[in-house]
Coordinates of C-alpha atoms in Angstrom, one line a residue:
M1 CA 135.5 16.8 113.7
A2 CA 132.5 18.8 115.8
A3 CA 134.6 20.1 118.2
R4 CA 136.8 21.6 115.0
R5 CA 133.6 22.8 113.5
H6 CA 132.4 24.0 116.5
A7 CA 135.7 26.1 117.2
G8 CA 135.7 27.7 113.5
W9 CA 132.3 29.4 114.5
R10 CA 134.1 30.5 117.5
D11 CA 137.0 32.1 115.5
D12 CA 134.1 34.4 114.4
W13 CA 132.8 35.7 117.2
F14 CA 133.4 39.7 116.0
L15 CA 130.5 39.1 113.4
G16 CA 128.3 39.2 116.4
V17 CA 130.0 42.9 117.6
A18 CA 129.7 44.1 113.7
L19 CA 125.8 43.3 113.6
A20 CA 125.2 44.4 116.6
T21 CA 127.2 47.9 115.9
C22 CA 125.1 48.0 112.8
A23 CA 121.7 47.6 114.7
A24 CA 123.3 50.2 117.6
F25 CA 123.9 52.8 114.5
W26 CA 120.8 52.1 112.8
T27 CA 118.5 52.7 116.1
L28 CA 120.6 55.7 117.2
G29 CA 122.3 57.0 114.8
G30 CA 119.8 59.1 113.4
G31 CA 121.0 62.7 114.6
L32 CA 124.4 61.7 114.8
D33 CA 125.7 65.0 113.2
A34 CA 124.2 67.2 115.7
R35 CA 125.8 65.4 117.9
L36 CA 129.4 65.3 116.6
A37 CA 130.0 68.7 118.7
N38 CA 130.3 67.3 121.4
P39 CA 134.2 66.0 122.0
L40 CA 132.9 63.0 123.7
V41 CA 130.5 61.9 121.3
F42 CA 132.7 62.7 118.3
A43 CA 135.6 60.3 120.0
A44 CA 133.5 57.4 120.9
T45 CA 131.8 57.2 117.5
F46 CA 135.4 57.6 115.4
I47 CA 136.5 55.4 117.4
S48 CA 133.8 53.0 117.7
L49 CA 133.3 52.9 114.2
F50 CA 136.9 52.5 113.1
A51 CA 137.2 49.3 115.4
V52 CA 134.6 47.5 113.8
I53 CA 135.2 48.4 110.6
I54 CA 138.7 47.4 111.0
G55 CA 137.9 44.3 113.1
S56 CA 135.5 43.3 110.4
A57 CA 138.1 44.1 107.5
F58 CA 140.4 41.8 109.5
S59 CA 138.4 39.2 110.1
A60 CA 137.3 39.3 106.1
A61 CA 140.8 39.3 105.8
R62 CA 141.2 35.8 107.6
H63 CA 138.9 34.4 105.2
A64 CA 140.4 35.5 102.0
E65 CA 143.9 34.1 103.2
R66 CA 142.3 30.7 104.1
L67 CA 140.4 30.6 100.4
A68 CA 144.2 31.7 99.2
E69 CA 145.4 28.3 101.0
I70 CA 142.6 26.9 99.0
F71 CA 143.1 28.0 95.9
G72 CA 146.7 28.9 95.8
E73 CA 149.0 31.7 94.6
P74 CA 148.1 34.3 92.7
Y75 CA 144.6 33.9 93.2
G76 CA 144.5 34.0 97.0
T77 CA 146.0 37.1 96.9
L78 CA 143.8 38.4 94.2
I79 CA 140.6 37.3 96.6
L80 CA 142.7 39.5 99.0
T81 CA 142.8 42.2 97.3
L82 CA 139.7 42.7 95.7
A83 CA 137.5 42.1 99.0
V84 CA 139.6 45.7 99.9
T85 CA 138.9 46.7 96.7
F86 CA 135.7 46.8 97.5
I87 CA 135.3 48.2 101.4
E88 CA 138.0 51.1 99.3
V89 CA 135.4 52.0 97.1
M90 CA 132.6 51.6 99.5
S91 CA 134.4 53.9 102.0
I92 CA 135.4 56.7 99.5
S93 CA 131.5 56.4 98.0
A94 CA 130.1 57.0 101.4
V95 CA 131.9 60.1 102.2
M96 CA 131.6 61.8 99.1
L97 CA 128.0 61.0 98.9
H98 CA 128.1 62.6 102.6
G99 CA 128.2 66.6 103.6
D100 CA 129.5 69.5 101.0
P101 CA 131.0 67.7 97.9
N102 CA 134.8 67.3 98.2
P103 CA 136.6 67.1 94.8
T104 CA 139.9 65.9 96.5
L105 CA 139.1 63.1 98.3
V106 CA 139.9 60.3 95.8
R107 CA 142.9 61.9 95.5
D108 CA 143.8 61.8 98.9
T109 CA 142.6 58.4 99.3
L110 CA 144.6 57.3 96.2
L111 CA 148.0 59.2 97.6
A112 CA 147.5 57.7 101.1
V113 CA 147.1 54.4 99.8
V114 CA 150.2 54.7 97.5
M115 CA 152.4 56.3 100.6
I116 CA 151.0 53.7 103.1
N117 CA 151.6 50.3 100.6
L118 CA 155.3 51.5 99.0
N119 CA 156.3 53.4 101.8
G120 CA 154.6 52.2 105.0
L121 CA 153.9 48.1 104.3
V122 CA 157.6 48.3 101.9
G123 CA 159.4 49.6 104.3
L124 CA 157.6 47.7 107.7
S125 CA 158.2 44.1 105.3
L126 CA 161.7 44.8 104.5
L127 CA 162.9 45.9 107.7
I128 CA 160.9 42.9 109.8
G129 CA 162.4 40.3 107.3
G130 CA 165.9 41.8 107.0
L131 CA 166.2 41.9 111.1
R132 CA 165.1 38.4 110.9
H133 CA 166.6 36.8 107.9
R134 CA 169.4 39.3 106.7
E135 CA 168.4 39.3 103.4
Q136 CA 165.0 38.1 101.2
H137 CA 164.9 36.7 98.2
Y138 CA 161.6 37.5 95.7
N139 CA 160.9 36.6 92.3
L140 CA 162.2 39.6 90.5
Q141 CA 160.0 39.0 87.5
G142 CA 156.8 39.2 89.4
A143 CA 157.6 42.6 90.9
N144 CA 158.7 44.2 88.0
A145 CA 155.2 43.3 86.5
Y146 CA 153.3 44.7 89.1
L147 CA 155.4 48.5 89.2
G148 CA 155.7 47.9 85.4
V149 CA 151.7 48.3 85.8
I150 CA 151.6 50.8 88.9
L151 CA 153.7 53.3 87.9
P152 CA 152.3 54.4 84.5
L153 CA 148.5 54.3 86.2
A154 CA 149.8 56.6 89.1
V155 CA 151.1 59.1 86.8
L156 CA 148.4 59.6 84.7
C157 CA 145.9 59.4 87.5
V158 CA 147.4 61.8 90.0
V159 CA 150.5 63.3 88.2
M160 CA 149.4 64.0 84.8
P161 CA 146.3 66.2 85.8
G162 CA 148.6 68.8 87.0
F163 CA 150.1 69.2 83.7
T164 CA 146.8 68.9 81.0
A165 CA 145.7 72.3 79.7
T166 CA 142.1 71.5 78.4
T167 CA 140.7 72.3 81.8
P168 CA 141.9 74.4 84.4
G169 CA 142.8 72.9 87.9
P170 CA 144.5 69.7 88.4
T171 CA 141.6 67.9 86.4
Y172 CA 141.0 66.4 83.5
S173 CA 137.6 66.6 81.0
P174 CA 134.8 64.1 81.1
A175 CA 136.6 62.7 77.7
Q176 CA 140.2 62.6 79.3
R177 CA 138.4 60.8 82.3
F178 CA 137.2 58.6 80.4
A179 CA 139.8 57.2 78.3
L180 CA 141.8 56.9 81.9
A181 CA 138.7 54.8 83.0
F182 CA 139.4 52.7 79.7
V183 CA 143.6 52.3 80.3
C184 CA 143.1 51.3 83.9
V185 CA 140.5 48.8 83.3
G186 CA 142.4 47.2 80.2
L187 CA 145.8 47.5 82.2
Y188 CA 144.4 46.6 85.6
C189 CA 142.4 42.9 83.0
V190 CA 145.5 42.9 80.9
F191 CA 147.3 42.2 84.6
L192 CA 145.1 39.8 85.9
A193 CA 145.2 37.5 82.0
I194 CA 149.3 37.6 82.9
Q195 CA 149.4 36.7 86.4
T196 CA 146.3 34.0 86.5
G197 CA 147.5 33.3 83.3
R198 CA 150.6 32.1 81.1
H199 CA 152.7 34.1 83.6
R200 CA 151.6 32.8 87.2
S201 CA 155.0 31.6 87.6
F202 CA 156.1 34.9 88.0
F203 CA 154.2 35.7 91.1
V204 CA 155.2 32.4 93.0
D205 CA 158.4 32.3 95.2
A206 CA 161.2 30.9 92.7
A207 CA 162.5 28.3 95.2
E208 CA 158.6 26.9 96.2
A209 CA 158.6 27.3 92.1
Q210 CA 161.2 24.7 91.4
E211 CA 159.9 21.6 94.5
P212 CA 158.6 18.6 93.0
P213 CA 155.2 17.9 92.3
N214 CA 155.4 15.3 94.9
A215 CA 156.6 17.9 97.7
P216 CA 155.1 17.8 100.9
P217 CA 153.2 20.9 101.6
H218 CA 154.0 23.5 103.7
A219 CA 152.8 22.9 107.1
P220 CA 150.1 26.4 108.0
D221 CA 151.1 28.1 111.3
H222 CA 147.2 28.3 112.4
A223 CA 144.2 25.2 111.9
P224 CA 143.5 24.1 107.9
P225 CA 140.7 25.8 106.2
R226 CA 137.5 25.0 106.4
S227 CA 135.2 24.3 102.9
T228 CA 135.3 26.6 100.2
G229 CA 132.0 27.5 100.8
F230 CA 132.2 28.6 104.6
H231 CA 135.0 30.7 104.0
A232 CA 133.6 32.2 100.6
A233 CA 129.7 32.8 103.0
M234 CA 131.8 34.3 105.8
L235 CA 134.3 36.6 103.7
V236 CA 130.7 38.1 102.0
A237 CA 129.2 38.0 105.6
Y238 CA 131.8 40.3 107.2
L239 CA 131.7 42.6 104.1
V240 CA 128.1 43.5 104.4
P241 CA 128.3 45.2 108.1
V242 CA 131.0 47.0 106.5
V243 CA 129.2 48.4 103.7
Y244 CA 127.0 50.2 106.5
L245 CA 129.2 50.9 109.1
A246 CA 131.3 52.7 106.2
E247 CA 128.3 55.1 105.6
Q248 CA 128.3 55.9 109.4
F249 CA 132.0 56.3 109.3
A250 CA 131.8 59.1 107.0
H251 CA 129.9 61.4 109.0
P252 CA 133.1 61.9 111.2
V253 CA 135.2 62.1 108.9
D254 CA 133.2 64.8 107.8
Y255 CA 132.8 66.6 110.3
I256 CA 136.8 66.5 110.4
I257 CA 137.3 67.7 107.2
E258 CA 134.3 70.5 106.9
T259 CA 133.8 71.4 110.7
L260 CA 137.2 71.3 112.0
R261 CA 138.9 72.2 108.8
L262 CA 141.6 70.0 109.3
P263 CA 143.4 68.8 105.7
T264 CA 141.5 66.9 103.6
L265 CA 144.1 64.4 103.2
I266 CA 143.5 63.6 106.8
G267 CA 140.3 62.1 105.8
G268 CA 142.1 59.8 102.5
V269 CA 144.4 58.7 105.1
A270 CA 141.6 57.3 107.8
I271 CA 140.0 55.6 104.7
A272 CA 143.3 54.2 103.4
L273 CA 144.2 52.9 106.6
L274 CA 140.8 51.3 107.4
V275 CA 141.1 49.5 104.2
I276 CA 144.6 48.9 103.9
S277 CA 145.1 47.7 107.7
P278 CA 144.3 43.5 106.7
E279 CA 146.5 43.8 104.2
G280 CA 149.3 45.0 106.4
L281 CA 149.2 43.0 108.6
S282 CA 149.0 39.9 106.4
A283 CA 152.4 41.1 104.7
A284 CA 154.0 41.7 107.5
R285 CA 153.2 38.3 108.5
A286 CA 154.4 36.5 105.6
A287 CA 157.9 38.7 105.4
R288 CA 158.6 37.5 109.0
A289 CA 157.8 33.7 108.1
N290 CA 160.4 34.4 105.1
H291 CA 157.8 34.6 102.8
L292 CA 158.5 37.6 100.7
Q293 CA 156.9 37.0 97.7
R294 CA 153.7 36.5 99.1
A295 CA 154.2 39.9 101.2
I296 CA 154.6 41.8 97.7
N297 CA 151.9 39.9 96.5
V298 CA 149.4 41.2 98.9
I299 CA 151.5 45.1 98.8
F300 CA 151.6 45.5 95.1
G301 CA 148.4 43.9 94.2
S302 CA 147.0 46.4 97.0
A303 CA 148.5 49.4 95.5
L304 CA 147.3 47.9 91.8
S305 CA 143.8 47.8 92.4
S306 CA 143.2 50.6 94.1
I307 CA 144.5 52.4 90.9
G308 CA 143.4 50.1 88.6
L309 CA 139.6 49.6 90.1
T310 CA 138.7 52.2 92.3
V311 CA 139.8 55.0 90.2
P312 CA 137.5 53.8 87.5
I313 CA 134.5 52.9 89.6
M314 CA 134.9 56.6 91.3
L315 CA 135.4 58.6 88.0
V316 CA 131.7 56.5 86.4
L317 CA 129.9 57.6 89.8
V318 CA 131.2 61.4 90.2
Y319 CA 130.2 61.3 86.5
V320 CA 126.5 60.0 87.6
L321 CA 126.2 62.2 89.9
G322 CA 127.6 65.2 88.4
L323 CA 130.1 65.8 91.6
P324 CA 133.6 67.6 91.4
I325 CA 136.5 65.7 91.3
S326 CA 140.1 66.6 91.3
L327 CA 143.1 64.3 90.4
G328 CA 146.2 65.9 90.3
V329 CA 149.0 65.9 93.3
E330 CA 150.7 69.5 93.5
G331 CA 153.6 70.9 95.7
A332 CA 155.7 68.7 98.7
D333 CA 153.4 65.4 97.8
L334 CA 154.2 65.3 93.9
V335 CA 157.8 65.3 94.9
L336 CA 157.3 62.7 97.5
L337 CA 155.1 61.0 95.5
V338 CA 157.5 60.5 92.7
L339 CA 160.6 60.3 95.0
T340 CA 158.5 56.6 96.4
L341 CA 157.9 55.5 92.9
A342 CA 161.8 55.4 91.8
L343 CA 162.7 54.3 95.1
S344 CA 160.3 51.2 94.7
V345 CA 162.4 50.9 91.3
V346 CA 165.6 50.7 93.1
T347 CA 164.4 48.5 96.0
F348 CA 162.8 45.6 93.4
S349 CA 165.8 45.9 90.9
S350 CA 168.5 42.7 92.2
G351 CA 165.3 39.9 93.2
R352 CA 167.2 40.4 97.4
T353 CA 166.2 43.2 99.8
N354 CA 167.4 44.0 103.2
A355 CA 166.8 45.8 106.4
L356 CA 168.1 49.5 104.7
Q357 CA 165.9 49.0 102.0
G358 CA 163.1 49.0 104.3
L359 CA 164.6 51.9 106.5
S360 CA 164.4 54.3 103.6
H361 CA 160.7 53.2 102.8
L362 CA 159.8 54.1 106.6
A363 CA 161.8 57.4 106.0
L364 CA 159.9 58.5 103.5
F365 CA 156.5 57.4 104.8
I366 CA 157.3 59.6 108.4
V367 CA 158.1 62.3 106.2
F368 CA 154.6 61.7 104.5
L369 CA 152.7 61.9 107.5
L370 CA 155.1 64.7 108.4
L371 CA 153.7 66.9 105.7
I372 CA 150.3 66.0 106.7
V373 CA 150.4 68.6 109.6
E374 CA 153.0 70.7 108.6
D375 CA 153.0 71.3 105.5

C-alpha cells in the first residue's frame, strides 16, 4: 500500500515543474514584452510556456480520467470537459485582456476548437480505430444527441452573426448577445440533465450497457485510481498554475498577432491546441482500445462545452469590460465550417465507423490548416 502511495506521488512530479515555471516567470517575466523582439527569447518563452501548460493540462486530464473511472460514464467525461473548458476560458481571457483589443479571438478560438475536434480528433480517432479494428460501433442515440445540440449552437454563434442586420459587420447587438448566451447555457444545461439523467444510456456503449450487473469489470490499462479526494485535489492543483501561465502565454501570442502581423486565427489555434491536446490523447487511446463511445463522448463533449459554456462566459466578460467582439466567420472559413458540420452528420448516422470516414475528416482538417496561411 505504501509503495503504491509513493508511486502515485512520483507520477505527479510535473506539478513541481509547473510551480517552478510559475516562480520563474513571477521573478523574471516583468519586462517580458520588451524582450520578445529577440528571436531566441521569443522562442524560449513561447515553447516553455506552451510545453508546461500542455504538460499541466495532460496531468489534469489524467486525474480527471481517474475520476471518470470512479464515477463512471458520463460523469467522468463531464469532469474532463469542464476542466478543459476552464483552461480555455482562462486562456482566452488572458489574451483578450492583454495588449490591444482583439475582437475576433473568441470567434477564432471557437472555430479552431470545432475544426480540431470535429475534423482533427474525429478523423484521427476513426482512422486509428478503423486500421486496428476495421469497423467500430457506438451508441447512435448518443452521437445524435450531441450533434443535435452542437449544430444549432455552432450556427447561431459563428454563422448567424454574419447575416443579421441590426449591427454592421458579423456581430450581434447587446440584446442579441444576451439572447445567445441564454440559449447556449439553457441548451447545455438541458443536455447535461439528459446526459446524466433519464437518457444516460445514450452515452454508454450499447454492448457495455447490456452486460449483466454482476459482470466482472474491465481491467484498466494502468494502476487503479486512488481516492476521490486525492484525484480531485490534484486536478485543482494542476489547474491553478495553468491560470497564471495562461496569462503569461498571452504575451507571446499577442506579439504574434500584433507585432508580426500574422493571421489572428493562429492565436485561436494556439489556444485551442493547448486546451484540446489532453482530450485528443484520451480520445485516441479510447479509439485504439475499441472504446469508440468514450472517444465520441470526449470529442463531442469538448466541442459542446466550448460552445455552450465558453461563448456565454466570454460574452458576459466583453460586456462588463466594454470590449468589442466579432463572432461571425466569413469566406472560406464559413464554407469549411458548414461542410464540417454536414460531414459530421453523415459520418455519425449509422452506428458504425471505418478508416475511410476518418480520412475524410482529416482531409478537411488539413485544408483548414492550409487556409490559415494561404487564404
